[in-house]
mmCIF file of C-alpha atoms in Angstrom:
data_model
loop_
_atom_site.group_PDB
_atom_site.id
_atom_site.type_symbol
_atom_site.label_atom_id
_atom_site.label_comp_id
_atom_site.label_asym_id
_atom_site.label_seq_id
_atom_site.Cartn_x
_atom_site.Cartn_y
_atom_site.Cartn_z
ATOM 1 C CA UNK A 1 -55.564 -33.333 -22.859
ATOM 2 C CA UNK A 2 -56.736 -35.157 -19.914
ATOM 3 C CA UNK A 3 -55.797 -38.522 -21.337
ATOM 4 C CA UNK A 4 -52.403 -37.168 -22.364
ATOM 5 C CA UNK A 5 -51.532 -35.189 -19.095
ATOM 6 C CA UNK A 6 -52.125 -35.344 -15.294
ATOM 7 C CA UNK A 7 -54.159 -32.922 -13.464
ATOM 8 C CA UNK A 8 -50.937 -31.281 -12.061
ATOM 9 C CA UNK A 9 -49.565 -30.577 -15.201
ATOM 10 C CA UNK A 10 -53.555 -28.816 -16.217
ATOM 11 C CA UNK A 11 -54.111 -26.802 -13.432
ATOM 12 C CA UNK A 12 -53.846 -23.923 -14.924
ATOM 13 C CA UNK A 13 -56.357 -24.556 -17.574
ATOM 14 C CA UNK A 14 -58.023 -27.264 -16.152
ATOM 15 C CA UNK A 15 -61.633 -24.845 -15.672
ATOM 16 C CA UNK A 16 -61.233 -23.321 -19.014
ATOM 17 C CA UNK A 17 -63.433 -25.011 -21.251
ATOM 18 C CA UNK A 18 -66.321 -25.228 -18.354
ATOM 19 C CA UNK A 19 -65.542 -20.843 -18.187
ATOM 20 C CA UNK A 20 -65.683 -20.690 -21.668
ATOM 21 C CA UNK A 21 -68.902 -22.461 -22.266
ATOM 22 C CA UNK A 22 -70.106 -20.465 -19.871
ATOM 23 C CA UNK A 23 -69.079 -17.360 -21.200
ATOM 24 C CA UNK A 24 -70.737 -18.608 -24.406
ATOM 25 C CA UNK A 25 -73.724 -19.016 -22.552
ATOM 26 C CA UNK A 26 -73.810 -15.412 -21.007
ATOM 27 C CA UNK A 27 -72.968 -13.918 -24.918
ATOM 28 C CA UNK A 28 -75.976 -16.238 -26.678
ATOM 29 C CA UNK A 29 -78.307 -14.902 -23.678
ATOM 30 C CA UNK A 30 -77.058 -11.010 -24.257
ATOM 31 C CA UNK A 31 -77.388 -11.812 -28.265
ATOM 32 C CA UNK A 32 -80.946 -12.536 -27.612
ATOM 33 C CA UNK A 33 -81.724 -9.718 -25.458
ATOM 34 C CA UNK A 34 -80.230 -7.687 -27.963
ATOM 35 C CA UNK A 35 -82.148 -8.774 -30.989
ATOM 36 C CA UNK A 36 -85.474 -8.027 -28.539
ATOM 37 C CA UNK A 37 -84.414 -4.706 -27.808
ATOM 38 C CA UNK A 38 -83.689 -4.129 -31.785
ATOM 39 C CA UNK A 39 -87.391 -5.523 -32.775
ATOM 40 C CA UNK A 40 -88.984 -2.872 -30.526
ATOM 41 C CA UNK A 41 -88.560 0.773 -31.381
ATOM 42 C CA UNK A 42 -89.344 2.265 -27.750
ATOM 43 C CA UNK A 43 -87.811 5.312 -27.680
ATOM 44 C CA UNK A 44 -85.371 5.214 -24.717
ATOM 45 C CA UNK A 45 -84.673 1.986 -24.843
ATOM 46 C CA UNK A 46 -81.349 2.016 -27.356
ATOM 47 C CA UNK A 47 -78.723 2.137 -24.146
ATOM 48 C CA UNK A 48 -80.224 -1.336 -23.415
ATOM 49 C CA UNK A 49 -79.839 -2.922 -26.495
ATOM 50 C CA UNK A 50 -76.099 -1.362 -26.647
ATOM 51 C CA UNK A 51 -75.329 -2.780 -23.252
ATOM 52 C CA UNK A 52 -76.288 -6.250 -24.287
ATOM 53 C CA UNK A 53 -74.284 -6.350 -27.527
ATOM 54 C CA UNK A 54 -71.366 -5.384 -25.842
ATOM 55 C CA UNK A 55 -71.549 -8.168 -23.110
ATOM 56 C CA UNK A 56 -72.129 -10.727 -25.965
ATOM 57 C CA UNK A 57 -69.132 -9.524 -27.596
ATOM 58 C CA UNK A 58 -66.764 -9.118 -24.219
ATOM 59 C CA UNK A 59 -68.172 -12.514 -23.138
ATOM 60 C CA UNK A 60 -67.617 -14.075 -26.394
ATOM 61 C CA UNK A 61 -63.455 -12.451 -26.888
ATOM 62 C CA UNK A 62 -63.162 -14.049 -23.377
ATOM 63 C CA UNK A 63 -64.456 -17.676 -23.883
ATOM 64 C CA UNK A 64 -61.928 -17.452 -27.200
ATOM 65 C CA UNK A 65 -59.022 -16.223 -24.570
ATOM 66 C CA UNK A 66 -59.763 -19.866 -22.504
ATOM 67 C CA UNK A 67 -59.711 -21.671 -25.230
ATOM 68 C CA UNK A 68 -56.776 -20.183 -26.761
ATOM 69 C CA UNK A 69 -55.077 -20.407 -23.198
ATOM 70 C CA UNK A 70 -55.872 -24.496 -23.787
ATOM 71 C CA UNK A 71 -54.196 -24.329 -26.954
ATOM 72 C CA UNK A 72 -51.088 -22.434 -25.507
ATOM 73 C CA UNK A 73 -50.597 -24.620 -22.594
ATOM 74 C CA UNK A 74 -50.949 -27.791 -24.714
ATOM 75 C CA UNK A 75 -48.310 -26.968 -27.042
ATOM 76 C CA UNK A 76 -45.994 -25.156 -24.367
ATOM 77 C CA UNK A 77 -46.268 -28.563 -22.220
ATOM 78 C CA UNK A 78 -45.358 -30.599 -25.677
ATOM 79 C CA UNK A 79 -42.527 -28.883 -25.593
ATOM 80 C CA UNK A 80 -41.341 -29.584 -22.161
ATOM 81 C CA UNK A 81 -42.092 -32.688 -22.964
ATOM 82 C CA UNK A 82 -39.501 -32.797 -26.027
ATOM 83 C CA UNK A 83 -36.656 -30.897 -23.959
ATOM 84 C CA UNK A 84 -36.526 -32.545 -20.801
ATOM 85 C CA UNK A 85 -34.224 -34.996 -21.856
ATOM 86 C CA UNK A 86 -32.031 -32.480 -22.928
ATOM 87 C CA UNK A 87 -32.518 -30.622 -19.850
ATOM 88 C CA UNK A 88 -31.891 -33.439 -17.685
ATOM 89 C CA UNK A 89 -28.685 -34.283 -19.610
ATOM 90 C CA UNK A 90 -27.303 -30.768 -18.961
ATOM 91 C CA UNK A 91 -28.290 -30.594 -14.885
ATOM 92 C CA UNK A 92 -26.173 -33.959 -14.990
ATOM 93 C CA UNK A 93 -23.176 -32.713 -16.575
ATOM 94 C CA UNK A 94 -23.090 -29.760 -14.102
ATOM 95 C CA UNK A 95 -23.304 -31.713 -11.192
ATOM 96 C CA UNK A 96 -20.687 -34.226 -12.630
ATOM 97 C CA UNK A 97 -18.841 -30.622 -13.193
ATOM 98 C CA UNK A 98 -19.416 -29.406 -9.647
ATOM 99 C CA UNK A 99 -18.430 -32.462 -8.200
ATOM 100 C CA UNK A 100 -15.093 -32.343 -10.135
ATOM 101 C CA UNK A 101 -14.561 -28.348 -9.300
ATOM 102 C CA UNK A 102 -15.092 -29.108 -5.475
ATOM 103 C CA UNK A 103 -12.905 -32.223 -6.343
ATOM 104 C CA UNK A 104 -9.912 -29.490 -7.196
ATOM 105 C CA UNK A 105 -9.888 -27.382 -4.087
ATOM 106 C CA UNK A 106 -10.760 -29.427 -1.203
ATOM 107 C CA UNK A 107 -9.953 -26.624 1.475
ATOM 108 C CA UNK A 108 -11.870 -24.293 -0.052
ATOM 109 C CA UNK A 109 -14.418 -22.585 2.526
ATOM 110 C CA UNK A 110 -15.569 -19.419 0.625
ATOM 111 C CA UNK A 111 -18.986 -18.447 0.428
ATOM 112 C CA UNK A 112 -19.362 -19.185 -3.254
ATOM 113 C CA UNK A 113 -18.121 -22.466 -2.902
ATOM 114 C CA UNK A 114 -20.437 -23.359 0.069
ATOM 115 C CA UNK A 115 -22.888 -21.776 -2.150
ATOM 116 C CA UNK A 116 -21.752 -23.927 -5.036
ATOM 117 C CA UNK A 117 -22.217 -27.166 -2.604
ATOM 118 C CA UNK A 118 -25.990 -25.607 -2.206
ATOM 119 C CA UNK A 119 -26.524 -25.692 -5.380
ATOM 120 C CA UNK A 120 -25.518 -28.581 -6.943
ATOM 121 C CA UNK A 121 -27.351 -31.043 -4.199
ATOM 122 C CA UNK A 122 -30.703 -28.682 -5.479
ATOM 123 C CA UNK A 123 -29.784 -30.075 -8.912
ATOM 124 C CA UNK A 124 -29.489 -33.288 -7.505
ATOM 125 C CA UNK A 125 -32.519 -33.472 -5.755
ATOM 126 C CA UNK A 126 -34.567 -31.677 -8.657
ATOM 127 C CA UNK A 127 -33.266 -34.253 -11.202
ATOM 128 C CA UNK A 128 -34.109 -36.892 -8.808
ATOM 129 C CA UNK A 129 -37.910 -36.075 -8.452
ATOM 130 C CA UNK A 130 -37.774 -35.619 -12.114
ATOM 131 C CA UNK A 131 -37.189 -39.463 -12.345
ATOM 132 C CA UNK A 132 -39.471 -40.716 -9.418
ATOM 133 C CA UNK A 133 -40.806 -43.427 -9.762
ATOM 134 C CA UNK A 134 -44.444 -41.527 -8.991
ATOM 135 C CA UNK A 135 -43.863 -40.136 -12.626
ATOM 136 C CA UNK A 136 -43.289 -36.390 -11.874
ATOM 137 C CA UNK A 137 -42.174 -35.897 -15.477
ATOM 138 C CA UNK A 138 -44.779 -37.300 -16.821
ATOM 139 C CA UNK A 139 -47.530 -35.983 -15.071
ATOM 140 C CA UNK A 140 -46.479 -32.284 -15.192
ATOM 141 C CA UNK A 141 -43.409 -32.063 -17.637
ATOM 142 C CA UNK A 142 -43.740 -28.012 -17.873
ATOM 143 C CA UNK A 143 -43.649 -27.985 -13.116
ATOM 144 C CA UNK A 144 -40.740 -30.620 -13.948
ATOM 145 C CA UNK A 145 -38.752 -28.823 -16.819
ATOM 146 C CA UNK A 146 -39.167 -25.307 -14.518
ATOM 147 C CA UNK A 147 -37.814 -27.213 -11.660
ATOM 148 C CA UNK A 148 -35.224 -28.486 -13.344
ATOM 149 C CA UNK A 149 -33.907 -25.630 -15.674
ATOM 150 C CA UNK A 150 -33.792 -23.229 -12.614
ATOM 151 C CA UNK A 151 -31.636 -25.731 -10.429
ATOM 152 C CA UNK A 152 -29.489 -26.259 -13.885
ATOM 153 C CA UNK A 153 -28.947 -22.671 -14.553
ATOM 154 C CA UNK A 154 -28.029 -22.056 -10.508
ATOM 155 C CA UNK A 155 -25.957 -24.339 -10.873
ATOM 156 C CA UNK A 156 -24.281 -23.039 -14.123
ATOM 157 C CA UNK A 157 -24.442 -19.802 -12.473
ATOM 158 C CA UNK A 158 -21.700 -20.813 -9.470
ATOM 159 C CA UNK A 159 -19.879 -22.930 -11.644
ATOM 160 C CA UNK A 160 -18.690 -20.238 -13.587
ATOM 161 C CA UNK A 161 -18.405 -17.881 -10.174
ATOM 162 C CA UNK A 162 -16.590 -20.135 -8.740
ATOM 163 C CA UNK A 163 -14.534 -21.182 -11.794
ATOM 164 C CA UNK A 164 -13.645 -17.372 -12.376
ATOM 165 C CA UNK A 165 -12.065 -17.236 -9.097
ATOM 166 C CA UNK A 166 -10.647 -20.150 -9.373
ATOM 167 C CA UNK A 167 -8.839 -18.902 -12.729
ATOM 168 C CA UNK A 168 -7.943 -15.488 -10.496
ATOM 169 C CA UNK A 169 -6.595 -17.550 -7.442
ATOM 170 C CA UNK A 170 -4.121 -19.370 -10.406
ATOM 171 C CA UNK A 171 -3.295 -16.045 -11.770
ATOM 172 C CA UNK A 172 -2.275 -14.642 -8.421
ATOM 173 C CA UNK A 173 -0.457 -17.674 -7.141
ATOM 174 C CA UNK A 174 1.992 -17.236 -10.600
ATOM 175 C CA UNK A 175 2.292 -13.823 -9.846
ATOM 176 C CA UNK A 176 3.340 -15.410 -6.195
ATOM 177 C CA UNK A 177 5.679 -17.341 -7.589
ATOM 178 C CA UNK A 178 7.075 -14.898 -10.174
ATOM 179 C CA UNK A 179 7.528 -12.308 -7.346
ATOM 180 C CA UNK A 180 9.432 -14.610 -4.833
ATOM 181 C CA UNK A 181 11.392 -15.917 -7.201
ATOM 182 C CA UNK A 182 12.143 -12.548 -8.175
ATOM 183 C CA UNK A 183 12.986 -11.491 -4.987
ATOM 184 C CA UNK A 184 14.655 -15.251 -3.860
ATOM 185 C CA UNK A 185 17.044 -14.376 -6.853
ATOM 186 C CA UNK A 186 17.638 -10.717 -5.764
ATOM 187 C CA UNK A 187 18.317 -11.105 -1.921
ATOM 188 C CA UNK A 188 20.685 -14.607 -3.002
ATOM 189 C CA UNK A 189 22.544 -12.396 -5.144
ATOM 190 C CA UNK A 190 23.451 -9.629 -2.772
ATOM 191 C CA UNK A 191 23.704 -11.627 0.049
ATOM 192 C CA UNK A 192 26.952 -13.578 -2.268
ATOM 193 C CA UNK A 193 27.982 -10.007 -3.215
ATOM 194 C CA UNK A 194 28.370 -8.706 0.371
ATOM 195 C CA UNK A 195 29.763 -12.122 1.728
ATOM 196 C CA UNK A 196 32.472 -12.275 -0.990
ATOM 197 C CA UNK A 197 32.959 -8.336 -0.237
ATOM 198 C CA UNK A 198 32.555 -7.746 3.794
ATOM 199 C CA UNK A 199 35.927 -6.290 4.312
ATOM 200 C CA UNK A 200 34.112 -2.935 2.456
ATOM 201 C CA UNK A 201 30.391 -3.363 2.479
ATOM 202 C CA UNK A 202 29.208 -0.860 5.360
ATOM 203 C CA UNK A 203 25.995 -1.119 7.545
ATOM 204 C CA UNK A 204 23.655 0.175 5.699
ATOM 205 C CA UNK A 205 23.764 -2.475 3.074
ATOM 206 C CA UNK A 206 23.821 -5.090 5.642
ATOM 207 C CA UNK A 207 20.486 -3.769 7.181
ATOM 208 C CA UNK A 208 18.777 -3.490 3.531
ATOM 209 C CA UNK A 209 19.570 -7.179 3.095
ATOM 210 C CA UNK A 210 18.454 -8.031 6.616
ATOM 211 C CA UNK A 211 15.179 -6.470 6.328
ATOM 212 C CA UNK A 212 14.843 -7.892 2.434
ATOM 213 C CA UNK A 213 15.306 -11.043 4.226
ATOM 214 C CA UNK A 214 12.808 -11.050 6.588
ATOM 215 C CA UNK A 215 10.282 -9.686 4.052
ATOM 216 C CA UNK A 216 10.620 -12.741 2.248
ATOM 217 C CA UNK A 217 10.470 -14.914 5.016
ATOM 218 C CA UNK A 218 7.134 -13.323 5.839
ATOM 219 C CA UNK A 219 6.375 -13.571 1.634
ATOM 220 C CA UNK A 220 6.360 -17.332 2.345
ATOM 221 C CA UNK A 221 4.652 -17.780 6.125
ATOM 222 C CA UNK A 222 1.587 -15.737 4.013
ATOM 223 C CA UNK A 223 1.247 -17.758 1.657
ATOM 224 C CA UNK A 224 -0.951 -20.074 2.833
ATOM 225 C CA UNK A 225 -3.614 -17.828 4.664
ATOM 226 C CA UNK A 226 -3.268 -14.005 2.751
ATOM 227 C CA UNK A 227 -1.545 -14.306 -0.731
ATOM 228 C CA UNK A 228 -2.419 -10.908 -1.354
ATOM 229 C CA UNK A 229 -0.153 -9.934 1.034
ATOM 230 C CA UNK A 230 2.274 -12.319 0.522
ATOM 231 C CA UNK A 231 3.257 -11.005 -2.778
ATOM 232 C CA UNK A 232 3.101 -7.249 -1.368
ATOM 233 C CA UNK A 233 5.818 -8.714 1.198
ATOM 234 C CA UNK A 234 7.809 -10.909 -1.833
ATOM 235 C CA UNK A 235 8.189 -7.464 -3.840
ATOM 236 C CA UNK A 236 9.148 -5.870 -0.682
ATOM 237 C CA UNK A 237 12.008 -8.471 -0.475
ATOM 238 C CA UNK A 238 12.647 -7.724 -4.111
ATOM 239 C CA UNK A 239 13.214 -3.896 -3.285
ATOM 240 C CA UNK A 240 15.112 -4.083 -0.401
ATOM 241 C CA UNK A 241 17.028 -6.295 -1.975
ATOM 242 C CA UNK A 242 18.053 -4.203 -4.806
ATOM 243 C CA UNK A 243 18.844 -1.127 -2.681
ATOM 244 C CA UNK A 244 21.244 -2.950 -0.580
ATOM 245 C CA UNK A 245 22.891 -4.321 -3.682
ATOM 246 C CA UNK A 246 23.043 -0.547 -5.061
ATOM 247 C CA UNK A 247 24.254 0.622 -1.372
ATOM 248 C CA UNK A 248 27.298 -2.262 -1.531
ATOM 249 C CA UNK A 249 28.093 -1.246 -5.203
ATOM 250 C CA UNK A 250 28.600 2.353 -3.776
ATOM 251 C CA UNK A 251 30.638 0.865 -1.248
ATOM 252 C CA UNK A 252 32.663 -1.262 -3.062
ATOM 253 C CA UNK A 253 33.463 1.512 -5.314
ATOM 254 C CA UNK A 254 34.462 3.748 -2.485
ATOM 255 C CA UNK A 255 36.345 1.174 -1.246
ATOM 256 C CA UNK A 256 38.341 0.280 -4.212
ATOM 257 C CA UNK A 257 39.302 3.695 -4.880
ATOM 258 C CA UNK A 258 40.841 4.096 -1.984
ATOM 259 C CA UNK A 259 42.863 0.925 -2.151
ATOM 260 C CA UNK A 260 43.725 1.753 -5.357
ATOM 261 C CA UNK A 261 45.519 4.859 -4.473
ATOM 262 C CA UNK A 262 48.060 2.683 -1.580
ATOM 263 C CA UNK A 263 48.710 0.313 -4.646
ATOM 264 C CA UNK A 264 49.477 -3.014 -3.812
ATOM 265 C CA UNK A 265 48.377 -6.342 -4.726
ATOM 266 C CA UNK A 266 46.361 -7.511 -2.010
ATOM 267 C CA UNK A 267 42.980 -5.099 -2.739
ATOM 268 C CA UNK A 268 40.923 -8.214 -3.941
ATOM 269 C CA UNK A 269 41.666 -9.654 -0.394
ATOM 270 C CA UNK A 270 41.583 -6.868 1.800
ATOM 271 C CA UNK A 271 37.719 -5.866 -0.581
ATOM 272 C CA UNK A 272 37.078 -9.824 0.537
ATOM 273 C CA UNK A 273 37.614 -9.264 4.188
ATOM 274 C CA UNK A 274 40.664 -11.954 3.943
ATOM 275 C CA UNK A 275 42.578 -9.473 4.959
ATOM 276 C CA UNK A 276 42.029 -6.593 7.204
ATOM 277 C CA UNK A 277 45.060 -4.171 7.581
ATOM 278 C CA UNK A 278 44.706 -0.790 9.726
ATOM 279 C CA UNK A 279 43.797 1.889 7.868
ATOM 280 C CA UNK A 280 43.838 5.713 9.379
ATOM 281 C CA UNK A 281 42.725 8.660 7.662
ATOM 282 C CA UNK A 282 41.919 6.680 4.382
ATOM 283 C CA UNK A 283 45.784 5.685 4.346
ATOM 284 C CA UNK A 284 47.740 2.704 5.333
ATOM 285 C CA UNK A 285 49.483 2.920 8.551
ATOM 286 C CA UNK A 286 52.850 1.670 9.462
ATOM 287 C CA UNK A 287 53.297 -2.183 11.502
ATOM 288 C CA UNK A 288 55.306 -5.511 9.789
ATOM 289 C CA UNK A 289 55.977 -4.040 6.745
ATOM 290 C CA UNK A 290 52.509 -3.888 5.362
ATOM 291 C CA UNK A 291 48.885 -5.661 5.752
ATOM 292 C CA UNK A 292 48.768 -8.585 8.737
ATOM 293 C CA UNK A 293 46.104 -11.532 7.382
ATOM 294 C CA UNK A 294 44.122 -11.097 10.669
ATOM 295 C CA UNK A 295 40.606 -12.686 9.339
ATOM 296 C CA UNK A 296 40.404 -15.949 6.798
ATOM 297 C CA UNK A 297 37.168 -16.639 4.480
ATOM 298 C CA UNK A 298 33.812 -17.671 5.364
ATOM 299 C CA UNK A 299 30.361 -15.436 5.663
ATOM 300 C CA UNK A 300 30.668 -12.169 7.779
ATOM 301 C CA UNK A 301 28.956 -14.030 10.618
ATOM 302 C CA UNK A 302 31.833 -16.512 11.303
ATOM 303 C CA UNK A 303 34.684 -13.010 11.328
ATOM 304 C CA UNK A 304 34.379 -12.885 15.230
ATOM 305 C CA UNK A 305 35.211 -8.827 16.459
ATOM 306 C CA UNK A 306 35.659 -7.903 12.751
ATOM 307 C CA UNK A 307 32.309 -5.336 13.489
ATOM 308 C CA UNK A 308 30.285 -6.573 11.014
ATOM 309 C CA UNK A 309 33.023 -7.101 8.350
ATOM 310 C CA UNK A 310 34.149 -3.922 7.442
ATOM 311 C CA UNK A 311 37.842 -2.815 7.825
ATOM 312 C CA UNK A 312 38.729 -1.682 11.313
ATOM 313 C CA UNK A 313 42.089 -0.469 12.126
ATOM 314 C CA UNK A 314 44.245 2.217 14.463
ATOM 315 C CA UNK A 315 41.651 4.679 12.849
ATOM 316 C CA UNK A 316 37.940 2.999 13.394
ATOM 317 C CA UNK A 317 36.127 1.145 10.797
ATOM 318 C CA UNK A 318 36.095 2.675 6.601
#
């Protein structure tokens, strides 16, 4: 084994044959005391000859144990030997896969990625000394393949860490997405409702959408640091946004009905704020024969004193 291996690679069997003869040695001199003993029938004398059988046969099990451990360590450095290659071939792939990984998410800064970083230079380094020039495969393959497969399965180990949150950081951006566009939709849907409706939408509607609004404008300013929280703020949007739409329904309704009871055709304009006639005590009051076209299109920001675009009149605001 000495011609086949280096000392390194033997050091943990490198005494055995010199302990074993040894042992042999110790049994053949305990075999002969025995056999003494045996020849002389002195009464007394019978624990000796037991004693000396006994170390033969310890001394003799152990010298078989060092040579057996020879045996062992031969055929378990053969077969480093034979699956190095493949070992080396798989550290290589992971650091080509770690480079790639780290490639993907360049301002990532979390503590499995810096551990990631860690741990695929350790694979580079170990499969480096594995192909020194000094031969540190070859003269101890089974140091070598230890080195190696640890700083391959390390590596392995982060890699799929660090791929698994990866995969949960993509599943939580497209429930991101799915949320503000959810709640995008939503608040651009109300908002036309209530601009196309401001003669009878009252404040409470307005206030929904305005703090629906700013919950989505704080959706997307958290994106980029807490996305967590930005899609707690995106279905925030989303829910404000639906109860002012159901709070402008209810006044629309209100509002309708009670147009409907004056008659007339002008309730589609009066519902769109186009035109705002003076209402008192739910009823229409008296003036130039009917409804004066005192405000003209556009959101409810642009209706100047129109008090947030609800119908005012002799009466107050409906």
């Amino acid at each position: 084994m000495h011609h086949e291996f280096g000392d390194t690679a033997l050091t943990s069997v490198a005494a055995n044959v010199t302990a074993a003869q040894e042992r042999l040695v110790f049994a053949d001199r305990n075999i002969g005391m025995a056999r003494e003993l045996s020849a002389q029938a002195v009464s007394g004398r019978q624990s000796g000859l037991v004693d000396a059988v006994r170390a033969a046969e310890s001394a003799l099990g152990q010298a078989r144990s060092l040579l057996d451990a020879v045996d062992n360590a031969a055929g378990d450095i053969r077969h480093a030997v034979a699956e190095l290659p493949s070992v080396l071939a798989d550290v290589e792939a992971g650091i080509k896969q770690a480079d790639e990984q780290l490639q993907k998410m360049p301002g990532n800064t979390s503590a499995h990625t810096r551990e990631l970083v860690a741990a695929r230079d350790a694979a580079a380094q170990a499969l480096e000394e594995s192909r020194d020039t000094g031969g540190a495969g070859v003269s101890d393959p089974l140091g070598t393949f230890a080195r190696v497969s640890k700083a391959g399965a390390d590596l392995d180990r982060l890699l799929t860490t660090v791929a698994q949150e990866q995969a949960n950081a993509e599943r939580l951006n497209r429930s991101f997405e799915q949320a503000l566009f959810t709640a995008e939709s939503r608040v651009r849907a109300v908002s036309d409702y209530i601009d196309t409706r401001r003669g009878s939408i009252g404040p409470e509607a307005r206030t929904r959408l305005a703090e629906a609004k700013r919950q989505l404008h704080a959706a997307r300013d958290k994106r980029s640091t807490n996305i967590t929280e930005a899609v707690g703020h995106a279905n925030a949007a989303s829910s404000l946004a639906a109860n002012a739409q159901a709070l402008a329904n209810a006044d629309v309704q209100a509002a309708q009905r009670a147009y409907t009871q004056q008659g007339g055709d002008n309730a589609g304009a009066i519902l769109g704020g186009i035109i705002i006639g003076n209402l008192l005590s739910g009823g229409l009051r008296g003036g130039f024969g009917g409804w004066s076209p005192t405000s003209f299109g556009g959101s409810s920001s642009s209706s100047g004193g129109s008090s947030g675009g609800g119908f005012m009149g002799g009466g107050g605001r409906f």
